[in-house]
Coordinates of C-alpha atoms and ligand atoms in Angstrom, one line a residue:
X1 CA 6.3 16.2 -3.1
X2 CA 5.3 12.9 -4.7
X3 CA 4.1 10.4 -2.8
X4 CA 3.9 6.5 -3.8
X5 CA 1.9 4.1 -2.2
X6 CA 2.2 0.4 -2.5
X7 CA -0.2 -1.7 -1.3
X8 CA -1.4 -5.4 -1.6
X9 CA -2.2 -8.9 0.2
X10 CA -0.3 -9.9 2.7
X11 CA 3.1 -11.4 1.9
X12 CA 3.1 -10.2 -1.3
X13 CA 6.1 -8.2 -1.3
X14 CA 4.9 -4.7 -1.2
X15 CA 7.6 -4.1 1.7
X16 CA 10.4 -5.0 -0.3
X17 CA 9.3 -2.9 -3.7
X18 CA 8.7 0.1 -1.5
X19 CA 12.3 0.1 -0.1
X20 CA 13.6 -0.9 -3.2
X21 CA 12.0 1.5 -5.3
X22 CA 13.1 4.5 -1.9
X23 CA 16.8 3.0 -3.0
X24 CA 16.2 3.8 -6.7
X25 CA 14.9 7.4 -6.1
X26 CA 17.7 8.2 -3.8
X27 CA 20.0 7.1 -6.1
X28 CA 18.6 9.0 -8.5
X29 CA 19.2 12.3 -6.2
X30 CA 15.9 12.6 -4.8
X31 CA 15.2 13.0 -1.2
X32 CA 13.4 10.4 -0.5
X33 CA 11.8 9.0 2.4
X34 CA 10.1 5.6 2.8
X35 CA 7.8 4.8 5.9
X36 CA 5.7 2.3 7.0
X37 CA 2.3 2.9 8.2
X38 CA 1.6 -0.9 8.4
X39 CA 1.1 -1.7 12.2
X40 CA 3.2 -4.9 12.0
X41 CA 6.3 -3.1 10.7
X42 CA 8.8 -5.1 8.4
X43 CA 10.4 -2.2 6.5
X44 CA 14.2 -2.3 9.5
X45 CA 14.4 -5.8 8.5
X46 CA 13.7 -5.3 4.5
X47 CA 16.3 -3.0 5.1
X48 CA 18.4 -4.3 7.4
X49 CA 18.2 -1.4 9.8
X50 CA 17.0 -0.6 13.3
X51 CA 14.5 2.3 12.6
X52 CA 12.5 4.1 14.9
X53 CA 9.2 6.5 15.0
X54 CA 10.6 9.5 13.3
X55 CA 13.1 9.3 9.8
X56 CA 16.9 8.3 9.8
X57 CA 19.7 8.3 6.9
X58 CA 20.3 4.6 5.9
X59 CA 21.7 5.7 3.1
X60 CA 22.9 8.9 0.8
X61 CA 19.2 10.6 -0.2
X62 CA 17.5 7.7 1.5
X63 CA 15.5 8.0 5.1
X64 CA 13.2 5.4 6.6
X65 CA 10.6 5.4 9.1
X66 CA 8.6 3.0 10.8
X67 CA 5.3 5.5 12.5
X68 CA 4.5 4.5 16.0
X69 CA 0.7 4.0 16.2
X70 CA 0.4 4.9 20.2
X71 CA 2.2 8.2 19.8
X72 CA 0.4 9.3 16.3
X73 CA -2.9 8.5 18.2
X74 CA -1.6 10.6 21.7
X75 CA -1.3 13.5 19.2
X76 CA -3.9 13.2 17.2
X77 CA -6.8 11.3 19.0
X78 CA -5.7 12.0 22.7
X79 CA -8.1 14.3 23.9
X80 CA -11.4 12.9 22.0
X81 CA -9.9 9.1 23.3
X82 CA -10.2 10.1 26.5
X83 CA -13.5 11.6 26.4
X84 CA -14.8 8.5 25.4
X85 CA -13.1 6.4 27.6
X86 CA -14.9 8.2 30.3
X87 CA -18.3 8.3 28.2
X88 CA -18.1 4.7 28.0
X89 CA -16.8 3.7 31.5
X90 CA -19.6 6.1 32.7
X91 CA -21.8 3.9 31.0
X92 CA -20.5 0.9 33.0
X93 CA -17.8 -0.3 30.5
X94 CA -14.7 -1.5 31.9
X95 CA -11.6 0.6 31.7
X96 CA -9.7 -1.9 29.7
X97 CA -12.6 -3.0 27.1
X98 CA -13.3 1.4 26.9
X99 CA -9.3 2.0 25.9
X100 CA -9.3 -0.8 22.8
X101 CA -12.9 0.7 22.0
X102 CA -12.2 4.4 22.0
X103 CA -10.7 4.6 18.9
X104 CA -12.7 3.8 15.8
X105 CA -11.7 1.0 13.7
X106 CA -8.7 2.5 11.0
X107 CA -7.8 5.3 13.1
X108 CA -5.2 4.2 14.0
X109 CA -3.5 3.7 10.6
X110 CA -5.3 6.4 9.5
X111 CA -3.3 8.3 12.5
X112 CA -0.2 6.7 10.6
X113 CA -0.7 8.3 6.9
X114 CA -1.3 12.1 8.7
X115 CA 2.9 11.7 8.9
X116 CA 2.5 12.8 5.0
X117 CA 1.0 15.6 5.6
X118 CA 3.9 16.5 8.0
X119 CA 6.3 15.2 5.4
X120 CA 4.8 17.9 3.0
X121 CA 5.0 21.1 5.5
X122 CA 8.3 20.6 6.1
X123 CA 9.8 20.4 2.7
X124 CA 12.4 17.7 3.3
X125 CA 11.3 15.0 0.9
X126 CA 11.2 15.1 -3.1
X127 CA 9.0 11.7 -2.5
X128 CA 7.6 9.8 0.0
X129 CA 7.0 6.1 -0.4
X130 CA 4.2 4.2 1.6
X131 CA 4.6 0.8 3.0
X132 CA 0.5 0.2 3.6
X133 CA -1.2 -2.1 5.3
X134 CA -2.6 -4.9 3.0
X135 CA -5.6 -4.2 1.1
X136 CA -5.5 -0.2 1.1
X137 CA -8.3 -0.6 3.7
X138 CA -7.3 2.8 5.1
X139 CA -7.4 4.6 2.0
X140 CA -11.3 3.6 1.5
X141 CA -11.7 4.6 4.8
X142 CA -10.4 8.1 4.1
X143 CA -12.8 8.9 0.9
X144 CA -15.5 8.8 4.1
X145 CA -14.9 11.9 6.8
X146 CA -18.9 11.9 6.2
X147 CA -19.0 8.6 7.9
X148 CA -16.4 9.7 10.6
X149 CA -19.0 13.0 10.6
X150 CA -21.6 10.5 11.2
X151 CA -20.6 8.9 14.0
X152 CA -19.4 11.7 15.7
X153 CA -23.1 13.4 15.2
X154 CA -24.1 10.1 17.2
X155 CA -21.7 10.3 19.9
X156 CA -22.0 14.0 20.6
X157 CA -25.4 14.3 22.0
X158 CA -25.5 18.1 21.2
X159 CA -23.8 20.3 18.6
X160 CA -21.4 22.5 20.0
X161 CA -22.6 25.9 19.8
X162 CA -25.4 24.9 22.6
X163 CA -23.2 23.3 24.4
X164 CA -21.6 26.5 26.1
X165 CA -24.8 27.5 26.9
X166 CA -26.2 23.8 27.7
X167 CA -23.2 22.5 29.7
X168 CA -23.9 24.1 33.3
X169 CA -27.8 23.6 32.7
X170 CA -26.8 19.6 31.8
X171 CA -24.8 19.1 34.8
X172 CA -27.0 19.7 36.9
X173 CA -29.3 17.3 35.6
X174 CA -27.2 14.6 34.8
X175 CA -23.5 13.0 35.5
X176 CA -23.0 12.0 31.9
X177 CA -19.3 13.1 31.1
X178 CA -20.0 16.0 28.6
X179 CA -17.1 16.5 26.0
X180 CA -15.4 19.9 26.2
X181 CA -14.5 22.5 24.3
X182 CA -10.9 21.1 23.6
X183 CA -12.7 17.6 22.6
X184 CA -14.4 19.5 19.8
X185 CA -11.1 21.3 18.8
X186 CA -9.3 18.0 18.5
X187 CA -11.6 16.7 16.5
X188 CA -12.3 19.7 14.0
X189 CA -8.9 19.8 13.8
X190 CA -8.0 15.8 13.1
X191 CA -11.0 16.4 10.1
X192 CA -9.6 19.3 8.9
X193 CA -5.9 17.3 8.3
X194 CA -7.7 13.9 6.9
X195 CA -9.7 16.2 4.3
X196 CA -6.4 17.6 3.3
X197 CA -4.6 13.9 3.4
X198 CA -7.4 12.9 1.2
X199 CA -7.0 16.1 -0.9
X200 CA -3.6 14.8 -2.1
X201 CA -4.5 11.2 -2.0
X202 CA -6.9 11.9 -5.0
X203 CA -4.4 14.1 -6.8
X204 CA -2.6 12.2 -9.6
X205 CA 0.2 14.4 -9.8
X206 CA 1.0 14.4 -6.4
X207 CA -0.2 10.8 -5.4
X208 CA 0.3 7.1 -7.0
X209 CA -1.3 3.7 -5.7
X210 CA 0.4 1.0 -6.8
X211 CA -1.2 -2.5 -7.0
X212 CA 1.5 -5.4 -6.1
X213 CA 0.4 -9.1 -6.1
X214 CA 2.0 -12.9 -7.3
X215 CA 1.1 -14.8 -9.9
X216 CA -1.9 -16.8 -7.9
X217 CA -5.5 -17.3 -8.1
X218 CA -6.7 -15.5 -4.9
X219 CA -4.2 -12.9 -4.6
X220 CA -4.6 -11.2 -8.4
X221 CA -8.4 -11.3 -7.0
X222 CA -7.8 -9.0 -4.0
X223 CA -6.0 -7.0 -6.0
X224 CA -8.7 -7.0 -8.2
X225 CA -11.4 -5.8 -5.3
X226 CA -8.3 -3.2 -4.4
X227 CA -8.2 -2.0 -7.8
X228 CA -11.8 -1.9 -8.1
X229 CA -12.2 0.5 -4.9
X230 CA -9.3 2.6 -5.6
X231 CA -10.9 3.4 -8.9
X232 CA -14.1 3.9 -7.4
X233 CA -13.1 6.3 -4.6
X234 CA -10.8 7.9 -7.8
X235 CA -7.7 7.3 -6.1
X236 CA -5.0 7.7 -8.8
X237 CA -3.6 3.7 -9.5
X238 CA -0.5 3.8 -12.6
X239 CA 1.2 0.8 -11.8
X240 CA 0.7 -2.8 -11.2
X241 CA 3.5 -4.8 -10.1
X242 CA 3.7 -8.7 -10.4
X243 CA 6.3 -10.3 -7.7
X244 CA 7.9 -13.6 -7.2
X245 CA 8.0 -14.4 -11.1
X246 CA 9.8 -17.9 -11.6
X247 CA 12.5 -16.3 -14.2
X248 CA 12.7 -18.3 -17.6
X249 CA 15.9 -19.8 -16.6
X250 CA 14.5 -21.9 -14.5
X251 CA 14.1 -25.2 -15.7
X252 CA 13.9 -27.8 -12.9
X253 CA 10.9 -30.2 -13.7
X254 CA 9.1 -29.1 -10.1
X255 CA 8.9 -25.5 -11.3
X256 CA 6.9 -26.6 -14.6
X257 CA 3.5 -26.8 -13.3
X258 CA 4.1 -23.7 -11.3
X259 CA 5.7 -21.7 -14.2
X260 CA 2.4 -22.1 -16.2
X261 CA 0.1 -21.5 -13.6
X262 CA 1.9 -18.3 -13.2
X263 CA 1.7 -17.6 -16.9
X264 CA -2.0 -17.6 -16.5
X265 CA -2.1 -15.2 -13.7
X266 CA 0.0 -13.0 -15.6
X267 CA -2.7 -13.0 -18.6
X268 CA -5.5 -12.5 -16.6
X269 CA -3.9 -10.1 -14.2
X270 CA -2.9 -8.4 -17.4
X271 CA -6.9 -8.1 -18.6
X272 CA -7.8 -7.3 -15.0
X273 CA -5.1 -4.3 -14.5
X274 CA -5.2 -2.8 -18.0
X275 CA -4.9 -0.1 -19.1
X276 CA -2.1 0.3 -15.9
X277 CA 1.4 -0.4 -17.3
X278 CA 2.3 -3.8 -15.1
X279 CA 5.9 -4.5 -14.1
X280 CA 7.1 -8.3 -13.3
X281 CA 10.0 -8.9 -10.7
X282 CA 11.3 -12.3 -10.5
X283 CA 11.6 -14.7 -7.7
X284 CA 15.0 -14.2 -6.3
X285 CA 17.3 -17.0 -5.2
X286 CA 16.9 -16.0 -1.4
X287 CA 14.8 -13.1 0.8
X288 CA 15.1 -9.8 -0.7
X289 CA 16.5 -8.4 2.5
X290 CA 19.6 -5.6 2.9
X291 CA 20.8 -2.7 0.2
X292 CA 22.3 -4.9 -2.1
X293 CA 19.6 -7.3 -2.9
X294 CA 16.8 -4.7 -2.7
X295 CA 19.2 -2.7 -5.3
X296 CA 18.7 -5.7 -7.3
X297 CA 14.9 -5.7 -7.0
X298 CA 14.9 -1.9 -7.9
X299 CA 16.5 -2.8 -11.2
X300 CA 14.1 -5.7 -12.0
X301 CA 10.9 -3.1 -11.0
X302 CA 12.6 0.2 -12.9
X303 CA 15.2 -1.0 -15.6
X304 CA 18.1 1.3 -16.2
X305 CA 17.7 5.0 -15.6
X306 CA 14.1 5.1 -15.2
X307 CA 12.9 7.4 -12.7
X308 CA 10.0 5.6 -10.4
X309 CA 8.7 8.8 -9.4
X310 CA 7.0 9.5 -13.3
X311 CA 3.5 8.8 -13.6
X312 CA 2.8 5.6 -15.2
X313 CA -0.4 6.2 -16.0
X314 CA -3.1 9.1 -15.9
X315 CA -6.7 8.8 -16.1
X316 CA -9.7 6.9 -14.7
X317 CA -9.4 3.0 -16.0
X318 CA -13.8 3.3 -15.5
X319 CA -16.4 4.9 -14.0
X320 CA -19.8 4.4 -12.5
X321 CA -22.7 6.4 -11.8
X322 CA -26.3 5.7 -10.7
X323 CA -28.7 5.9 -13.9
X324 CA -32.6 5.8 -13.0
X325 CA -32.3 2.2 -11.2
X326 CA -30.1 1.2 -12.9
X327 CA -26.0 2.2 -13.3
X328 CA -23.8 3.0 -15.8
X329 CA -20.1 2.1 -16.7
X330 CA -17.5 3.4 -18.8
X331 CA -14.7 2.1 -19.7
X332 CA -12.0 3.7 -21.4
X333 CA -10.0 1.6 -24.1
X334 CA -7.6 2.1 -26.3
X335 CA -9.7 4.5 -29.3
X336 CA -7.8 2.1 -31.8
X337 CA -9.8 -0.9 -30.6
X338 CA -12.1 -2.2 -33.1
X339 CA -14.1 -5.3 -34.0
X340 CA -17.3 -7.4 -32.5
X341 CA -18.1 -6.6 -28.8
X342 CA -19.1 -9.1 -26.6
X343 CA -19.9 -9.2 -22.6
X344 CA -20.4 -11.3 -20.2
X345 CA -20.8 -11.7 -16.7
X346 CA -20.1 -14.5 -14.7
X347 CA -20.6 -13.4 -10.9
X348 CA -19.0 -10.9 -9.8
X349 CA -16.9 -10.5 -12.8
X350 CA -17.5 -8.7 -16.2
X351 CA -15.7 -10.3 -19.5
X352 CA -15.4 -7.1 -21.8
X353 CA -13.8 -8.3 -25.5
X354 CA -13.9 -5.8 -28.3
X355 CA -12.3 -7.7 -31.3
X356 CA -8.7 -9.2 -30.2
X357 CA -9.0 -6.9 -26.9
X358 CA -9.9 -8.2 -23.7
X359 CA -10.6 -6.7 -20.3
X360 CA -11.8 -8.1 -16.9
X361 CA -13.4 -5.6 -14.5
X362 CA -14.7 -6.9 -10.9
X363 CA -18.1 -5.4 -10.0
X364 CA -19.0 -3.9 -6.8
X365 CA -21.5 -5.0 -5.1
X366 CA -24.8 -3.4 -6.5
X367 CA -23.8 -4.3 -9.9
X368 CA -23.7 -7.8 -9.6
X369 CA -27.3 -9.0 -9.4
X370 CA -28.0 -6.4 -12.4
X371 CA -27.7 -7.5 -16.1
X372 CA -25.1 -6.0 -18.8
X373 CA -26.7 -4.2 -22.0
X374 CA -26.9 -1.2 -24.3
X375 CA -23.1 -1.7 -24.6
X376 CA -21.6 1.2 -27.1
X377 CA -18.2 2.1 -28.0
X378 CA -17.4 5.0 -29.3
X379 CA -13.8 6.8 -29.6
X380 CA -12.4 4.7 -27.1
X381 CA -15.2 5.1 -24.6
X382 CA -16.9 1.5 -24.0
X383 CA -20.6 2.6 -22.2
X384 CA -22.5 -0.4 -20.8
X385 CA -26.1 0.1 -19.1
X386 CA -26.4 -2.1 -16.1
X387 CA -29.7 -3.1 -15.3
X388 CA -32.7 -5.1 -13.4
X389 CA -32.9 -8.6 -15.2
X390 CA -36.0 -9.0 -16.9
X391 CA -37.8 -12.5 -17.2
X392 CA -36.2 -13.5 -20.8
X393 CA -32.6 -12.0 -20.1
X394 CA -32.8 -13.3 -16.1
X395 CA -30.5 -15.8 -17.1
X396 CA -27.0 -15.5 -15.0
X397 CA -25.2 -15.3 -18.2
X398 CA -26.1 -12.3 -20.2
X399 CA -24.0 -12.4 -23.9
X400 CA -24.6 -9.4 -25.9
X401 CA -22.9 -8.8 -29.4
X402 CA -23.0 -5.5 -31.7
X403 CA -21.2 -4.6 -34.2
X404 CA -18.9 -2.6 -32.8
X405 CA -18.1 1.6 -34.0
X406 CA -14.8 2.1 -33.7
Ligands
ATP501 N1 10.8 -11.4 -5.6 C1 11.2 -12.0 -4.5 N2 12.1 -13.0 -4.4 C2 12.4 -13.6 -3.3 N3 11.9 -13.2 -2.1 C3 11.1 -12.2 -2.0 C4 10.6 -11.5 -3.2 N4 9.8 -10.6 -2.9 C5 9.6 -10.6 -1.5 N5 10.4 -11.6 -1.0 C6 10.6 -12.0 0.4 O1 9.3 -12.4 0.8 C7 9.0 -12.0 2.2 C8 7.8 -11.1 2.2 O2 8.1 -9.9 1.5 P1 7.6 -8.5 2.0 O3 7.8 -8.4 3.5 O4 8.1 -7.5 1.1 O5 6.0 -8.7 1.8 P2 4.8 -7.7 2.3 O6 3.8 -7.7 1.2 O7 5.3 -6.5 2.8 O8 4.3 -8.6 3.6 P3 3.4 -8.1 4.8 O9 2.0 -8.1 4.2 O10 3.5 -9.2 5.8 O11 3.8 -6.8 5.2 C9 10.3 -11.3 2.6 O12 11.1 -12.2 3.3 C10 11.0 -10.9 1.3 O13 12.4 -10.8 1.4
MG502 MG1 5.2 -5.5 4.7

């Protein structure tokens, strides 16, 4: 089963390419199912459908589904909730503040994406296609069960094994509500089905993030940061798609300023995205809203007979890894590249440009006070040292040409 996520800023779009691309695949004869794990659903109206918590036809091939967030969290939280509803009402919190709190922050869309994993056992679907919240939040949130381990090491005051022997010799000492054997189970249990979630998250034949985002300023630079964790927790991106495009045809005077400010999004997002295969969908004359229009979008996203299940691209755009105190990047380019290399960085923001190629990569955070240098390329493999600014290169700006191997 593949599944295809799409996620990106708000408004973007990422509802309406994920229903149209679920039209294409169905046409195409896979079984496909789209759902939305966003908690502000949209996905009945893209569609032009009532839809409820579980899948229905809307179409030959084509389900829909929009997850119900209290339901996936009876099922999969209910017990451990209501153990620390009581732990912290016990504590004096009130009843109302202790529901909202009992559940830590992303569980409940977290809740939402274990549907996939139901999707899978059952066989039904040849692909599943993921409405997500914006930002792919949840999906960082996933590469940490060690930090869900964490905090439950912190709320459980002792490990399990003592407690069966512990738990009569506690109560008698204290009234602290003591979580129970099924409390444990639940949670073992919820851990064991977000390791395997994240299992197929990180597997790039089974799994594809796709980045959507307009032509604008700040919302190529969230998907920048989205790009940049994706990448970082090695979730598999192979497509970026550019929405709301003003089409060529356009030619009203108003749309002039905007059509160039667009065509220098495009560029940069071009720099920022590569070496993902991007796809650009124009604006459309009204709301992308029913089977019709959204079959319209499909075609504009996946021309002709191309399937929108393949795998657009394969591999790791970069990597990083701690070196001594400092970190080191590679990036993988194109082995043909050839020519001077020169870097810069300007905030958070690394200009790579090897010859006629450029490439703009976002930093994360411990990179970004550190300085650029020992850059290398060799067979397509672009290695840059980061490292602690030293008084003659502490300058912000940090330019550093080589003649570059090919
Ligand atoms: N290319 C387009 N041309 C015209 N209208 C579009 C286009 N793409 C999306 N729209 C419209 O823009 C609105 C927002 O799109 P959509 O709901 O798909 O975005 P979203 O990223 O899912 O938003 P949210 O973050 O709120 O879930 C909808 O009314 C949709 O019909
Ligand atoms: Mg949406």
């Amino acid at each position: 089963m593949r599944i295809i996520v799409y996620t990106g800023k708000g408004g973007v779009g990422k509802t309406s390419i994920a229903a149209a691309t679920a039209l294409k695949c169905a046409q195409l004869g896979k079984r496909t199912l789209v759902m939305s794990t966003d908690l502000a659903h949209s996905l009945a109206d893209s569609l032009d459908v009532p839809l409820g918590p579980e899948p229905r036809e809307v179409a030959p091939k084509l389900w829909a589904q929009e997850t119900d967030v209290y339901h996936n969290l009876e099922t999969h939280w209910g017990t451990v909730k209501e153990w620390l509803e009581a732990l912290m009402a016990w504590r004096g919190m009130d009843r109302l503040v202790a529901d909202e709190l009992a559940v830590l922050p992303g569980m409940d869309e977290l809740a939402n994406l274990l549907w996939i994993n139901r999707h899978r056992d059952s066989g039904a679907y040849d692909v599943v296609i993921v409405d997500a919240a914006p930002t792919g939040e949840t999906l960082r949130l996933l590469s940490f069960p060690d930090v869900l381990g964490w905090w439950m090491e912190r709320l459980f005051p002792i490990q399990r094994k003592a407690m069966g022997v512990a738990r009569p010799l506690l109560r008698s000492f204290i009234d602290m509500p003591l979580p129970s054997d099924a409390v444990y189970g639940s949670i073992e249990k919820l851990f064991e089905q977000l390791e395997d979630l994240h299992r197929m998250m990180v597997d790039p034949d089974q799994a594809s993030i796709r980045l959507v985002f307009n032509p604008e300023r700040m919302v190529v630079k969230e998907a920048q940061r989205t790009y940049l964790y994706m990448n970082l927790f090695q979730y598999p991106c192979d497509l970026a798609v550019c929405n709301r495009v003003i089409p060529d045809e356009v030619e009203d005077p108003y749309f002039r300023h905007w059509k160039e400010t667009q065509a220098q999004y495009i560029a940069l997002a071009g720099e920022a995205f590569a070496p993902l295969p991007m796809r650009t969908v124009p604006l459309f004359d009204d709301q992308v809203v029913g089977l019709g229009k959204l079959g319209q979008m499909a075609a504009a996203v996946f021309p002709g007979d191309e399937d929108p299940t393949q795998v657009f691209y394969r591999g790791q755009p970069h990597t990083i890894e701690q070196l001594g105190d400092g970190y080191r990047m590679t990036i993988r380019l194109p082995s043909a590249v050839k020519g001077e290399l020169s870097l810069r960085r300007v905030g958070d923001e690394l200009f790579v440009r090897v010859g006629p190629y450029r490439r703009t990569i976002l930093l994360p955070r411990p990179l970004v006070g550190l300085e650029p240098r020992g850059a290398k390329l060799d067979e397509g493999v672009l290695t840059i040292r980061f490292e602690r600014a030293t008084k003659e290169g502490g300058s912000q700006w940090n330019k550093e040409r080589t003649a570059a191997r090919g």
